[in-house]
CSV table of C-alpha atoms and ligand atoms in Angstrom, one decimal:
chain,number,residue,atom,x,y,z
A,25,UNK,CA,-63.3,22.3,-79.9
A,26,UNK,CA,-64.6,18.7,-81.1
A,27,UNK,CA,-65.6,16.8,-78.5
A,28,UNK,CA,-64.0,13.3,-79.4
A,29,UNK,CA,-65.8,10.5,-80.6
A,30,UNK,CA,-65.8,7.7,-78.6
A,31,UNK,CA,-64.4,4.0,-79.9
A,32,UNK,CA,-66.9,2.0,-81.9
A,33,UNK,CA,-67.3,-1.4,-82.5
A,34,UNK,CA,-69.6,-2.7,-85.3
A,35,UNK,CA,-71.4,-6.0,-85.2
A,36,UNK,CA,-71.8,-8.3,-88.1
A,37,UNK,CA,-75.4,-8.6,-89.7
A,38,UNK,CA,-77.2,-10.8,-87.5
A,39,UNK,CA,-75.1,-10.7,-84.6
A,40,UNK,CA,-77.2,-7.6,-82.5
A,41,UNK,CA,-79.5,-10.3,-80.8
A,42,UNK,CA,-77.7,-11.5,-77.7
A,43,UNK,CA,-77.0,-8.0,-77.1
A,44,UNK,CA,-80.6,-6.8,-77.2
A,45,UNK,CA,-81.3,-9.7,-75.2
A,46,UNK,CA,-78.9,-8.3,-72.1
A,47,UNK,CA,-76.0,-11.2,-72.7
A,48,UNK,CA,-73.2,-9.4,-71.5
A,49,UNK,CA,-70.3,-11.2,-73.6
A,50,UNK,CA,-68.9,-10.1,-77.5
A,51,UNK,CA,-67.4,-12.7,-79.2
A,52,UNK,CA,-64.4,-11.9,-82.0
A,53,UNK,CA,-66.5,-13.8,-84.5
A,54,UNK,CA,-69.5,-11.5,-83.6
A,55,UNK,CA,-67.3,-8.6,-84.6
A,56,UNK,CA,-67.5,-6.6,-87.9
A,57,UNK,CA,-63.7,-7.9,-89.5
A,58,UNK,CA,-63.1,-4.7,-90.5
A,59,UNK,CA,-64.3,-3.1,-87.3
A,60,UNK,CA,-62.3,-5.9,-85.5
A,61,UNK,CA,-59.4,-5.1,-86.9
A,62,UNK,CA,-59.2,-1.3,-86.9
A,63,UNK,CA,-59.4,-2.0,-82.9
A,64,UNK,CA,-56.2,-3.9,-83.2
A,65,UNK,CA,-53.6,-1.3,-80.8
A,66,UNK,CA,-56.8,0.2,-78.7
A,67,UNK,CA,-56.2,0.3,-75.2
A,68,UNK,CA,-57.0,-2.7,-73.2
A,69,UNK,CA,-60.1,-2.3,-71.3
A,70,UNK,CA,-61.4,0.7,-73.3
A,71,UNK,CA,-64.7,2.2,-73.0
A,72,UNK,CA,-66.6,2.2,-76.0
A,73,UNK,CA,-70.1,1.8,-78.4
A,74,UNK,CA,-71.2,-1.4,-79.4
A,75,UNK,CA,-73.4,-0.7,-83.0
A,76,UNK,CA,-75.4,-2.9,-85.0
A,77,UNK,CA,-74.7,-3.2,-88.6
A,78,UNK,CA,-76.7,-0.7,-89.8
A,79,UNK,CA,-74.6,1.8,-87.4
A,80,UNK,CA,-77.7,1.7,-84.4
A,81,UNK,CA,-76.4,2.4,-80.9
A,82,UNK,CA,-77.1,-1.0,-78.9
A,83,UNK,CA,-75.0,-0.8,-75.8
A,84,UNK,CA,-72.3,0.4,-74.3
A,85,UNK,CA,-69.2,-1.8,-72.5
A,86,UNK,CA,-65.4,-2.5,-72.6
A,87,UNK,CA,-63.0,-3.6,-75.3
A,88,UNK,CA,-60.0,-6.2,-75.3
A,89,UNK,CA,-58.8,-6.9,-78.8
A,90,UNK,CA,-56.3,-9.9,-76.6
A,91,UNK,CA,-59.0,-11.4,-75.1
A,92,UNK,CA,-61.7,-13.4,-77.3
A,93,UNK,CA,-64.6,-12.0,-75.5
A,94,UNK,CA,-63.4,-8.8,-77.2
A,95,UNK,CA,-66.6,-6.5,-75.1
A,96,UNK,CA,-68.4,-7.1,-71.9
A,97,UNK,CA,-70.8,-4.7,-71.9
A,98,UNK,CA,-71.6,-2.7,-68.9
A,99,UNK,CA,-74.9,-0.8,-69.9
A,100,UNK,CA,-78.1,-0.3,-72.4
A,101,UNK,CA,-78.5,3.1,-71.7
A,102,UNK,CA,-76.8,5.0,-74.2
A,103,UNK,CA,-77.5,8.6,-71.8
A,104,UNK,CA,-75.3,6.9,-69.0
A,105,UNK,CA,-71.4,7.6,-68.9
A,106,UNK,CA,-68.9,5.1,-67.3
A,107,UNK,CA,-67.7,7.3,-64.9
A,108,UNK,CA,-67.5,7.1,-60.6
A,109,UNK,CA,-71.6,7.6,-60.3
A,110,UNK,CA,-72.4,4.7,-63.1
A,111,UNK,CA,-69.9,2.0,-60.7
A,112,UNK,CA,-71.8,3.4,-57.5
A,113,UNK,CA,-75.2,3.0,-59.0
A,114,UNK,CA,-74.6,-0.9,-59.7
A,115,UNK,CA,-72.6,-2.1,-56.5
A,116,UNK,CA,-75.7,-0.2,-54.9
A,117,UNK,CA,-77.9,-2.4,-57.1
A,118,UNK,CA,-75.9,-5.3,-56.1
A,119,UNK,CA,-75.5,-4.5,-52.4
A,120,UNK,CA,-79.7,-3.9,-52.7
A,121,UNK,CA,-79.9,-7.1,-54.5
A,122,UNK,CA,-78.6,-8.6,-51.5
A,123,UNK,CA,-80.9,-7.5,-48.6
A,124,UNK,CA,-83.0,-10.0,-47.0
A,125,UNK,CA,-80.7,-13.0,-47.9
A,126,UNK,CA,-79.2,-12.9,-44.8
A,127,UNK,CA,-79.0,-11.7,-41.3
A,128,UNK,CA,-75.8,-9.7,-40.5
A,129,UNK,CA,-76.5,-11.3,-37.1
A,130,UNK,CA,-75.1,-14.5,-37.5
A,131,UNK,CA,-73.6,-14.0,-41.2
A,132,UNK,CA,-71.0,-11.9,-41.7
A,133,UNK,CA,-69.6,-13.6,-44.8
A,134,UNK,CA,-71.0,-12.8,-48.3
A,135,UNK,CA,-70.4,-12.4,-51.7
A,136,UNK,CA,-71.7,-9.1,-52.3
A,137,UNK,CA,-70.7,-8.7,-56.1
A,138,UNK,CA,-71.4,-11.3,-58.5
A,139,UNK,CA,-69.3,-10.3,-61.8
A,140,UNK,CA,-71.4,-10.6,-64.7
A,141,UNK,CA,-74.7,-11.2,-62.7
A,142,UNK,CA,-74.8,-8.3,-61.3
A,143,UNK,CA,-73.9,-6.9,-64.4
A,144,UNK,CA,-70.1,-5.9,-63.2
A,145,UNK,CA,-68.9,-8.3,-65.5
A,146,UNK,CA,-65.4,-9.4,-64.4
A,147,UNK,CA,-65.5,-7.9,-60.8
A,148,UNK,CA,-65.8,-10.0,-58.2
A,149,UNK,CA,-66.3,-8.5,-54.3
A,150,UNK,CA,-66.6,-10.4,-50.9
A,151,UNK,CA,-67.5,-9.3,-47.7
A,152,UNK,CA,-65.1,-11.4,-45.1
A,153,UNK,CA,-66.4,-10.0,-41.7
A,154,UNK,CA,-65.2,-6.0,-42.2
A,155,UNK,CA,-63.4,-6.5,-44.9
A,156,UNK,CA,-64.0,-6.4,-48.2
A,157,UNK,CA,-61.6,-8.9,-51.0
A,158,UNK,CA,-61.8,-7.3,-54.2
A,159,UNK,CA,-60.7,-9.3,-57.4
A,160,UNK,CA,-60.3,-8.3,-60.7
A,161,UNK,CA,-60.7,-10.4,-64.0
A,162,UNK,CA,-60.6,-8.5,-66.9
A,163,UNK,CA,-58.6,-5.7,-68.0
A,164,UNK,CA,-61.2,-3.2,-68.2
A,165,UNK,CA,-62.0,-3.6,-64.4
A,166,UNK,CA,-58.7,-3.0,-64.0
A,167,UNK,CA,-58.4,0.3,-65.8
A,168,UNK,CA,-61.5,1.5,-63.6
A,169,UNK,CA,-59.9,-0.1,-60.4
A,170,UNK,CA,-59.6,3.1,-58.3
A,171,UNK,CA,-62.9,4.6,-59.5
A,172,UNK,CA,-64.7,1.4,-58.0
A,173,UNK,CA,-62.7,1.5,-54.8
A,174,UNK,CA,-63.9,4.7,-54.3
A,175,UNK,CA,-67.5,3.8,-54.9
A,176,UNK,CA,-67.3,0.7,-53.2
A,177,UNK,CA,-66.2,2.6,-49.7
A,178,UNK,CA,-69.3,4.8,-50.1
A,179,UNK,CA,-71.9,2.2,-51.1
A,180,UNK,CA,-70.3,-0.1,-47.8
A,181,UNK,CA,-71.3,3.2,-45.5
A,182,UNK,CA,-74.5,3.2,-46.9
A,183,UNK,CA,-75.6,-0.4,-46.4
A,184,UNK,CA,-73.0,-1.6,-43.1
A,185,UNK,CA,-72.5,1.9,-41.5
A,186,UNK,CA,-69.8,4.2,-41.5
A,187,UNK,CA,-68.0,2.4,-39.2
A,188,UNK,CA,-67.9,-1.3,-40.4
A,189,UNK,CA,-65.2,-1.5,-43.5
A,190,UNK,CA,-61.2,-2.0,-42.0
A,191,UNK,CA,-60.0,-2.7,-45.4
A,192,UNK,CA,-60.6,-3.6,-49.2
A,193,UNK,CA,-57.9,-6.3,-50.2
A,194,UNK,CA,-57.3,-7.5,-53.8
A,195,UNK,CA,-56.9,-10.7,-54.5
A,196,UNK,CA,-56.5,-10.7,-58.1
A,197,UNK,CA,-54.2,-13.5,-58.3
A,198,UNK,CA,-56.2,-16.1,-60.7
A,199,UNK,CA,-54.6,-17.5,-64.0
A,200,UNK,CA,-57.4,-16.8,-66.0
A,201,UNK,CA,-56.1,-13.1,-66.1
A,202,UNK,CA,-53.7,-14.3,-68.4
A,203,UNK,CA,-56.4,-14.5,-70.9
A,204,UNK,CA,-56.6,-10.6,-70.5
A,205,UNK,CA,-53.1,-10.0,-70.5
A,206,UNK,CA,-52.8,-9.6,-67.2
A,207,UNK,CA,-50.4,-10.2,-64.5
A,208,UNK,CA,-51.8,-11.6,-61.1
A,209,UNK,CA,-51.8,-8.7,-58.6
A,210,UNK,CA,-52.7,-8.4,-55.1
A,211,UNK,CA,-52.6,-5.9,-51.7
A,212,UNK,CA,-54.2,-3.6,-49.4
A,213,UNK,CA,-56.6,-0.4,-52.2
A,214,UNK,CA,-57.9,0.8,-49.1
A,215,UNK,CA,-57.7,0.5,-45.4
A,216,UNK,CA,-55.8,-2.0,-43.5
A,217,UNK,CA,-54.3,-5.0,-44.2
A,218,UNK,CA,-56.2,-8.1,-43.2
A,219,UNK,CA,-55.2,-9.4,-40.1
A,220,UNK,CA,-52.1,-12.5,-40.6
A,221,UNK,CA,-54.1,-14.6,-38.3
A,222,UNK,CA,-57.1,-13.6,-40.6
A,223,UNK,CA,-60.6,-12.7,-39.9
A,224,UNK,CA,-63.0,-15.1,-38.2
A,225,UNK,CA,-66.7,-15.0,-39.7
A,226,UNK,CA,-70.2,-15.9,-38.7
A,227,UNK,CA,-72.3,-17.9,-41.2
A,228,UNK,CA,-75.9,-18.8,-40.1
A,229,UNK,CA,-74.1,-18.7,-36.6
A,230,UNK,CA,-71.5,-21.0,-37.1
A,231,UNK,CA,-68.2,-19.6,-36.9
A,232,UNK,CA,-65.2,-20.0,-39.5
A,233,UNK,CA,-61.6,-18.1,-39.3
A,234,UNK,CA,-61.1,-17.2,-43.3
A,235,UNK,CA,-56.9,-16.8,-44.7
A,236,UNK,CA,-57.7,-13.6,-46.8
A,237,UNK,CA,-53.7,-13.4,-47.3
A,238,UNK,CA,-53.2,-17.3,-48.6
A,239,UNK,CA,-56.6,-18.8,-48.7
A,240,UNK,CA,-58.4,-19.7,-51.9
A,241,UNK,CA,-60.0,-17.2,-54.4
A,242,UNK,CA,-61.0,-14.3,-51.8
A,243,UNK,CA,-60.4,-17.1,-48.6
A,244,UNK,CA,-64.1,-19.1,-48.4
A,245,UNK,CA,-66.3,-20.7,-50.6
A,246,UNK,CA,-69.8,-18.9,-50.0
A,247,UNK,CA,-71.3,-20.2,-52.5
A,248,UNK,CA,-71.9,-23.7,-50.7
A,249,UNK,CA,-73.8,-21.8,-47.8
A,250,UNK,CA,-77.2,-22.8,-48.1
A,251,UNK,CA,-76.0,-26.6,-48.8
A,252,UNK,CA,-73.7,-26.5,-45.4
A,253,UNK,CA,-77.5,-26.1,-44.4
A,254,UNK,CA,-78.8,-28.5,-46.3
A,255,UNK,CA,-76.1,-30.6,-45.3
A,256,UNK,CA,-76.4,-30.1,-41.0
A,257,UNK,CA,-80.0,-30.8,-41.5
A,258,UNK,CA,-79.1,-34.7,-42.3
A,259,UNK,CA,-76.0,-34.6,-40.2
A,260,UNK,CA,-77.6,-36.0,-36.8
A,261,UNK,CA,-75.8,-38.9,-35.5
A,262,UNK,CA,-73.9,-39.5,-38.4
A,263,UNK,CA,-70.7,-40.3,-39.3
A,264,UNK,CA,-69.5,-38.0,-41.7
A,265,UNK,CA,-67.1,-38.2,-44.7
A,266,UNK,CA,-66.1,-34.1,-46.1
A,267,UNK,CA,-63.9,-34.8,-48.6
A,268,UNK,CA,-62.1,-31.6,-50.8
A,269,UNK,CA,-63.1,-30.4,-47.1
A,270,UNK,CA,-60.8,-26.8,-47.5
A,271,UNK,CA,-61.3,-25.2,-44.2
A,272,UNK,CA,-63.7,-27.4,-43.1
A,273,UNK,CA,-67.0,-25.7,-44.3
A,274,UNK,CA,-68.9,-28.9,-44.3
A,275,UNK,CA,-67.3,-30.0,-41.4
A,276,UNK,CA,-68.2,-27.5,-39.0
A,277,UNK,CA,-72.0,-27.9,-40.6
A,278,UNK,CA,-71.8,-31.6,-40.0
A,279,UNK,CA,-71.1,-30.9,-36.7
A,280,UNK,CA,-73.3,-28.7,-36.0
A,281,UNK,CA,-76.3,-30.8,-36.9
A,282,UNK,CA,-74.8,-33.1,-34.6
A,283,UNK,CA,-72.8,-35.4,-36.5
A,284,UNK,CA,-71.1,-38.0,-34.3
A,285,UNK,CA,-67.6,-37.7,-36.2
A,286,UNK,CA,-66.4,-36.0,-38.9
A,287,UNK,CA,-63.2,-37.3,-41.0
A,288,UNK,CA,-61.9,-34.0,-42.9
A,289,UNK,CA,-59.8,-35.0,-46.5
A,290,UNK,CA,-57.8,-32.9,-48.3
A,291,UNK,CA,-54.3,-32.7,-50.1
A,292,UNK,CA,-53.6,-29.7,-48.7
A,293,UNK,CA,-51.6,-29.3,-45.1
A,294,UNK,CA,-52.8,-25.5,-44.4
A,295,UNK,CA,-56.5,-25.9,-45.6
A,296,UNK,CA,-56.9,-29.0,-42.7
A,297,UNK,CA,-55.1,-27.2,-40.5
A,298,UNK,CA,-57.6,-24.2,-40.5
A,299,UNK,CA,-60.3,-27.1,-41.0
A,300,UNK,CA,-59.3,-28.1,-37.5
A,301,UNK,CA,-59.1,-25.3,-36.1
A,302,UNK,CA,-62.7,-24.2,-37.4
A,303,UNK,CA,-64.0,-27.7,-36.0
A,304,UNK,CA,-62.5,-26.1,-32.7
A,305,UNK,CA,-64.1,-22.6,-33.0
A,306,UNK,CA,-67.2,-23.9,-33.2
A,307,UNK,CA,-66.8,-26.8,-30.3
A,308,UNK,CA,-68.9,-25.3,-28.0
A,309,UNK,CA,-72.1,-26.3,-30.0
A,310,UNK,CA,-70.3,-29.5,-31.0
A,311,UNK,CA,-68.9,-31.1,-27.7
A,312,UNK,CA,-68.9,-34.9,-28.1
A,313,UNK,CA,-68.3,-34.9,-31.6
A,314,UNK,CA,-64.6,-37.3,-32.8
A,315,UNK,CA,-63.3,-34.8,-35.5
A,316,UNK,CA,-60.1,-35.7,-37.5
A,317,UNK,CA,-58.2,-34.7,-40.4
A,318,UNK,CA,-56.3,-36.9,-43.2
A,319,UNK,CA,-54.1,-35.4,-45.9
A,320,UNK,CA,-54.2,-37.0,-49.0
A,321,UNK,CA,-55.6,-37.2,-52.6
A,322,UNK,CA,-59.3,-38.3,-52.4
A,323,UNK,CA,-59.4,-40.6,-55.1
A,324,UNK,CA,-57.4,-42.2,-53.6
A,325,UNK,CA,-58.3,-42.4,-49.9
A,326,UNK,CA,-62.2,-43.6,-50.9
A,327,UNK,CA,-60.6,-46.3,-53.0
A,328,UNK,CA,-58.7,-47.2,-49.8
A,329,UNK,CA,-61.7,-46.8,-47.7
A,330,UNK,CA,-63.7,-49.5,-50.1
A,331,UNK,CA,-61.4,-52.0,-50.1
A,332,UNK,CA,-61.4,-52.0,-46.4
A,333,UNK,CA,-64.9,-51.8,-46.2
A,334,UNK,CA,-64.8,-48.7,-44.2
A,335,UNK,CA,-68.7,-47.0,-44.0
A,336,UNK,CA,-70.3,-44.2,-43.4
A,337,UNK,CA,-73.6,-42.7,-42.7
A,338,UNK,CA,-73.0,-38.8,-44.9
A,339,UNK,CA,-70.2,-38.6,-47.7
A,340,UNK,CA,-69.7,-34.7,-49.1
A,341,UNK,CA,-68.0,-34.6,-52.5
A,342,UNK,CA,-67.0,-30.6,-53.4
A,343,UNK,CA,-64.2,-31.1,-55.5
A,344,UNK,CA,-62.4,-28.9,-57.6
A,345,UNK,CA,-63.5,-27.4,-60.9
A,346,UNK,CA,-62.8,-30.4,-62.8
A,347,UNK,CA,-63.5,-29.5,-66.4
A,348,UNK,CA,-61.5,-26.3,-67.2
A,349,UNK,CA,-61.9,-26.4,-70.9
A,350,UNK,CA,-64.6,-27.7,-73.3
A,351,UNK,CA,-61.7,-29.9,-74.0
A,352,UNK,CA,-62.0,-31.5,-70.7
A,353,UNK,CA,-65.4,-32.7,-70.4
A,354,UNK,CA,-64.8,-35.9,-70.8
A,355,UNK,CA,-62.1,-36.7,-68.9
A,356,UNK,CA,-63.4,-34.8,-65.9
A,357,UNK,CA,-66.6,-36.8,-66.4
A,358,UNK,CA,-64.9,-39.9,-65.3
A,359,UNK,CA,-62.6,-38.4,-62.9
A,360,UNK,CA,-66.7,-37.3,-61.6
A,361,UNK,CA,-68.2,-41.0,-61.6
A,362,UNK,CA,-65.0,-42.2,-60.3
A,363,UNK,CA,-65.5,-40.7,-57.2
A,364,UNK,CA,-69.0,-40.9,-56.6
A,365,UNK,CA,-69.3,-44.4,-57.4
A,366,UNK,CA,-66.4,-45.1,-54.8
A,367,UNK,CA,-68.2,-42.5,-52.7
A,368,UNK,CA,-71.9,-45.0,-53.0
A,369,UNK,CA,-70.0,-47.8,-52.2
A,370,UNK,CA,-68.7,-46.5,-48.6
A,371,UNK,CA,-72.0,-45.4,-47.8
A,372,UNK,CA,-74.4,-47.6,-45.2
A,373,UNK,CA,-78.0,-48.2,-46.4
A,374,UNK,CA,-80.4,-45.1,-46.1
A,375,UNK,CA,-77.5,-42.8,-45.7
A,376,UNK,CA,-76.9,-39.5,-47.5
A,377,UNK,CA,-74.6,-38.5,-50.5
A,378,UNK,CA,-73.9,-35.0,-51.2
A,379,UNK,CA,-72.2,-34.3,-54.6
A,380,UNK,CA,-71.1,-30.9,-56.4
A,381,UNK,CA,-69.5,-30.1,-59.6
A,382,UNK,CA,-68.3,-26.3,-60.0
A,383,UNK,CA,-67.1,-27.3,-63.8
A,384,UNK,CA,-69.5,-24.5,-65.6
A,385,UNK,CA,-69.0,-26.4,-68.8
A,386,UNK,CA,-70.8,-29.9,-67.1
A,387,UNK,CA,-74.8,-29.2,-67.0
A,388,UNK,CA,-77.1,-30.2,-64.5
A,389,UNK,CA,-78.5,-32.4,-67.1
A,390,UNK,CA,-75.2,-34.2,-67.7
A,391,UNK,CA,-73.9,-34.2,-64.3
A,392,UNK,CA,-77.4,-36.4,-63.2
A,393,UNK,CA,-76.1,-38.9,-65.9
A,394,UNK,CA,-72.8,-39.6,-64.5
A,395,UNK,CA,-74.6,-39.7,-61.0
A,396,UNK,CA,-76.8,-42.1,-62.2
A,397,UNK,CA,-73.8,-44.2,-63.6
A,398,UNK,CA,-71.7,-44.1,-60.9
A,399,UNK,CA,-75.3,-45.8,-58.8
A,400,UNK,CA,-74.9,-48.4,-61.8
A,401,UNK,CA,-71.2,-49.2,-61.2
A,402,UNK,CA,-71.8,-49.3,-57.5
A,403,UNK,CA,-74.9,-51.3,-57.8
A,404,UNK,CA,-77.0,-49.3,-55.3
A,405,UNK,CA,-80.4,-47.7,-56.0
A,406,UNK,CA,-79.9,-44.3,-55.4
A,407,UNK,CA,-82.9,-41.2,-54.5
A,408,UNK,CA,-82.2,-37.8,-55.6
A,409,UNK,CA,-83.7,-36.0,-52.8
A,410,UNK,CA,-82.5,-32.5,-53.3
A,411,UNK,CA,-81.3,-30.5,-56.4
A,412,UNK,CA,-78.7,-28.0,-54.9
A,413,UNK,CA,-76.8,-25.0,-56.4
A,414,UNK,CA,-75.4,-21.9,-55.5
A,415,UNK,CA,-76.1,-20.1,-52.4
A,416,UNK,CA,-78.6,-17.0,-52.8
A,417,UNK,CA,-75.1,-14.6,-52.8
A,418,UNK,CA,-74.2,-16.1,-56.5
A,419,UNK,CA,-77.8,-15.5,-58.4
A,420,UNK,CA,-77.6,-16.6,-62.0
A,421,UNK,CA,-79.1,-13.7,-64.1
A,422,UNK,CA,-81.8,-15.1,-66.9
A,423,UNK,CA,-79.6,-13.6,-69.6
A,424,UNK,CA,-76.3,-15.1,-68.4
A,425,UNK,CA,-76.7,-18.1,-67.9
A,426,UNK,CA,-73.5,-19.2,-68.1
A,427,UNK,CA,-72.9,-18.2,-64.8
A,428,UNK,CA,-75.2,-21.4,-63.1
A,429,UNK,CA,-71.5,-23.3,-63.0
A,430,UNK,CA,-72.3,-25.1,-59.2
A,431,UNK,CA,-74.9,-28.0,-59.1
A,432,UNK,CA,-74.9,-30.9,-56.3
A,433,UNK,CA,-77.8,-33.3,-55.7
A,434,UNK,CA,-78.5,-34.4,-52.0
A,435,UNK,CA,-78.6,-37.9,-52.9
A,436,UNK,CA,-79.9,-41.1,-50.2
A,437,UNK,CA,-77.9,-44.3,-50.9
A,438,UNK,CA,-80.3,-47.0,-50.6
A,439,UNK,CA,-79.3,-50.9,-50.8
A,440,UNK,CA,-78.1,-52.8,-53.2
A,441,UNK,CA,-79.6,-52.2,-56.8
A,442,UNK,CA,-81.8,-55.9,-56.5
B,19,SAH,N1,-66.1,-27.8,-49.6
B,19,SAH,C1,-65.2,-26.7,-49.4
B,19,SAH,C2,-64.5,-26.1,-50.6
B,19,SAH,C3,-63.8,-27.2,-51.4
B,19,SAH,S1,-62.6,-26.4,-52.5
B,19,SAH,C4,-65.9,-25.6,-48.5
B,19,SAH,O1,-67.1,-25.7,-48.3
B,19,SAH,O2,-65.3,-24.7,-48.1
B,19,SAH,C5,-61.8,-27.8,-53.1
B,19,SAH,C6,-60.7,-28.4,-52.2
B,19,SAH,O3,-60.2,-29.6,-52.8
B,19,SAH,C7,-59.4,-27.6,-52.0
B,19,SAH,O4,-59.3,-27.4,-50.6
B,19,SAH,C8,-58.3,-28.4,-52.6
B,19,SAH,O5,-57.1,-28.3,-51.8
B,19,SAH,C9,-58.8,-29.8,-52.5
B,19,SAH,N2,-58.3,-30.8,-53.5
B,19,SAH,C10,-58.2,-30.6,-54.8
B,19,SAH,N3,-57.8,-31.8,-55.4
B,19,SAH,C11,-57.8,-32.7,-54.4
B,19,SAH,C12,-57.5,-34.1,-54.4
B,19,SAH,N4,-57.2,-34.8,-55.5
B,19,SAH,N5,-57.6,-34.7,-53.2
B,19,SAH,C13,-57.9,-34.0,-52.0
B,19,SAH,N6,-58.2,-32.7,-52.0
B,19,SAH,C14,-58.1,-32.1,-53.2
């Protein structure tokens, strides 16, 4: 009996280097046409070889023939199979990579898997208190969805206990699947179902009730955690702005650093309504503070806030991903200085500015020169106190880089730009 020889795919002349150099992604154009092509009905998500041109074994990964990325390669070690014990072996890795980051005293909220940065490329895992939200981007995480599960339970008993994990929940419901021919999916792989009411979390002993049902993504946004920090920190006294506030993240920070008022914005009726209730959940560390919420489109709102000359001492920007598509740059550009200039206007002399953009496409580089803009337009000298990013729980791996999409700058609003 033969044993049969797993799927191939053969790189053009020249195209092995990213590969050696441990960047996860295959490009169609990358792909040997005739190598491409022969690929054309394989299974979505198959296993199989990546070769150089010459026919030497580089890596090993999964194929998409719908998806432009074509591989996303899993491993360099051509002795290791993609089986239960290979997906075990690197959530441990990413569980490990984990340790130390935070105390599972007062956090219990975490992104423990990191897709392509902890070299799960397209998996995505987040602990929400004792559960776990699972979501799937790519149709060869899919295809290996049970196997994972089933690693994922025993790698959880090994770092929390045997005793911590209620439930794994999917929450495989973003667009982008599309791209991978998938439809959006979602429900209980293991355990129970989250709670309706959902789960309420610790983070650096504040406290936030997460919608792992109906919230966004997996329900929170970890990956601002350490700049709520950086955020309490200059919060004393202040009066607050969180706009794109979601569930109040920023507010409940603000408040902890012992903001005098907080004014939560966002267009969306359930996010403020959780945002209010966090504010409450956390009041006990917060008791003279004036919170309140206002639906509505930011843009909006600050312009409304200018022209009545309404100030205040802290202003958070976190909006959406504006640029989805290389296409976009420019327009989400503007739609960027737009609101930070309105954002420098509002604020009082010496107070703070902190503003994000999660667009992965707009660098650090170019989101400091709309910043810097948006100080022109609003005629303000403006200090860049603080570079932020992404919370320890989404590290950016040297040969992805791709994957540094979040950068803020804690900004202080000085006077007029005489
Ligand atoms: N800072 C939050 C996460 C923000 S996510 C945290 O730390 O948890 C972005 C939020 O912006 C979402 O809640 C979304 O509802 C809101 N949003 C998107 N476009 C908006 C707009 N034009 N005006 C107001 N809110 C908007």
């Amino acid at each position: 009996m033969s044993i049969p020889k797993r799927l191939q795919i053969k790189l053009k002349p020249g195209k092995e280097k990213p590969v050696l150099n441990r960047h996860p992604w295959i490009f169609s154009g990358a792909i040997d046409k005739k190598s491409d092509d022969a690929l054309k009905d394989s299974d979505a998500g198959a296993i199989m070889d990546v070769l150089d041109h010459s026919g030497k074994w580089l890596a090993r990964g999964y194929f998409n023939y719908q998806s432009q990325i074509r591989c996303r390669v899993l491993g360099w070690d051509q002795g290791v199979e993609i089986d239960v014990a290979f997906w075990e072996a690197r959530l441990d890795q990413a569980f490990q990579a984990r340790r130390g980051i935070f105390d599972p005293k007062n956090t219990t909220g975490c992104r423990m898997v990191h897709a392509e940065a902890d070299l799960l490329p397209g998996l995505i895992v987040d602990r929400i208190g004792n559960y776990l939200v699972l979501q799937i981007l790519t149709a060869g995480m899919a295809r290996a969805r049970n196997a994972i599960v089933e690693a994922l339970v025993r790698v959880t008993a090994k770092h929390f206990g045997n005793d911590m994990l209620a439930g794994i929940y999917e929450r495989s419901d973003e667009a982008v699947r599309a791209k991978e021919g998938l439809s959006q999916t979602m429900g209980v792989v293991w355990g129970n179902p989250p709670p309706e009411e959902g789960v309420v979390i610790q983070e650096n002993g504040m406290n936030f009730r997460v919608d792992i049902l109906r919230g966004h993504k997996t329900g929170f946004y970890f990956d601002q955690r350490d700049n709520r920090q950086a955020v309490r920190e200059i919060s004393g006294g202040a009066a607050v702005l969180n706009t794109f506030s979601y569930t109040g993240g920023f507010s409940v920070a603000s408040a902890l650093g012992g903001a005098k008022s907080v004014l939560s914005v966002d267009v969306s009726g359930p996010a403020l309504a959780l945002c209010q209730e966090n504010v409450e959940l956390n009041r006990a560390s917060s008791r003279d503070l004036h919170h309140e919420i206002m639906e509505g489109d930011v843009f909006e709102v600050l312009r409304k806030f200018r022209d009545d000359g309404r100030m205040f001492d802290v202003v958070v920007l976190d909006p959406p991903k504006f640029a989805q598509s290389a296409a976009h740059v420019d327009r989400a550009c503007r739609g960027y200085k737009d609101i930070n200039r309105l954002a420098m206007q509002i604020i009082n002399p010496g107070g703070f500015l902190a503003t994000f953009s999660c667009s992965g496409l707009i660098s650090a580089d170019l989101f400091q020169k709309v910043v810097f803009s948006a100080s022109i337009e609003a005629q303000r000298h403006v200090h860049l106190v603080r570079h932020l990013s992404q919370a320890t729980c989404h590290p950016i791996l040297f040969s992805f880089p791709e994957g540094n999409y979040l950068k803020g700058f804690l900004c202080r609003v000085l006077g007029e730009n005489k």
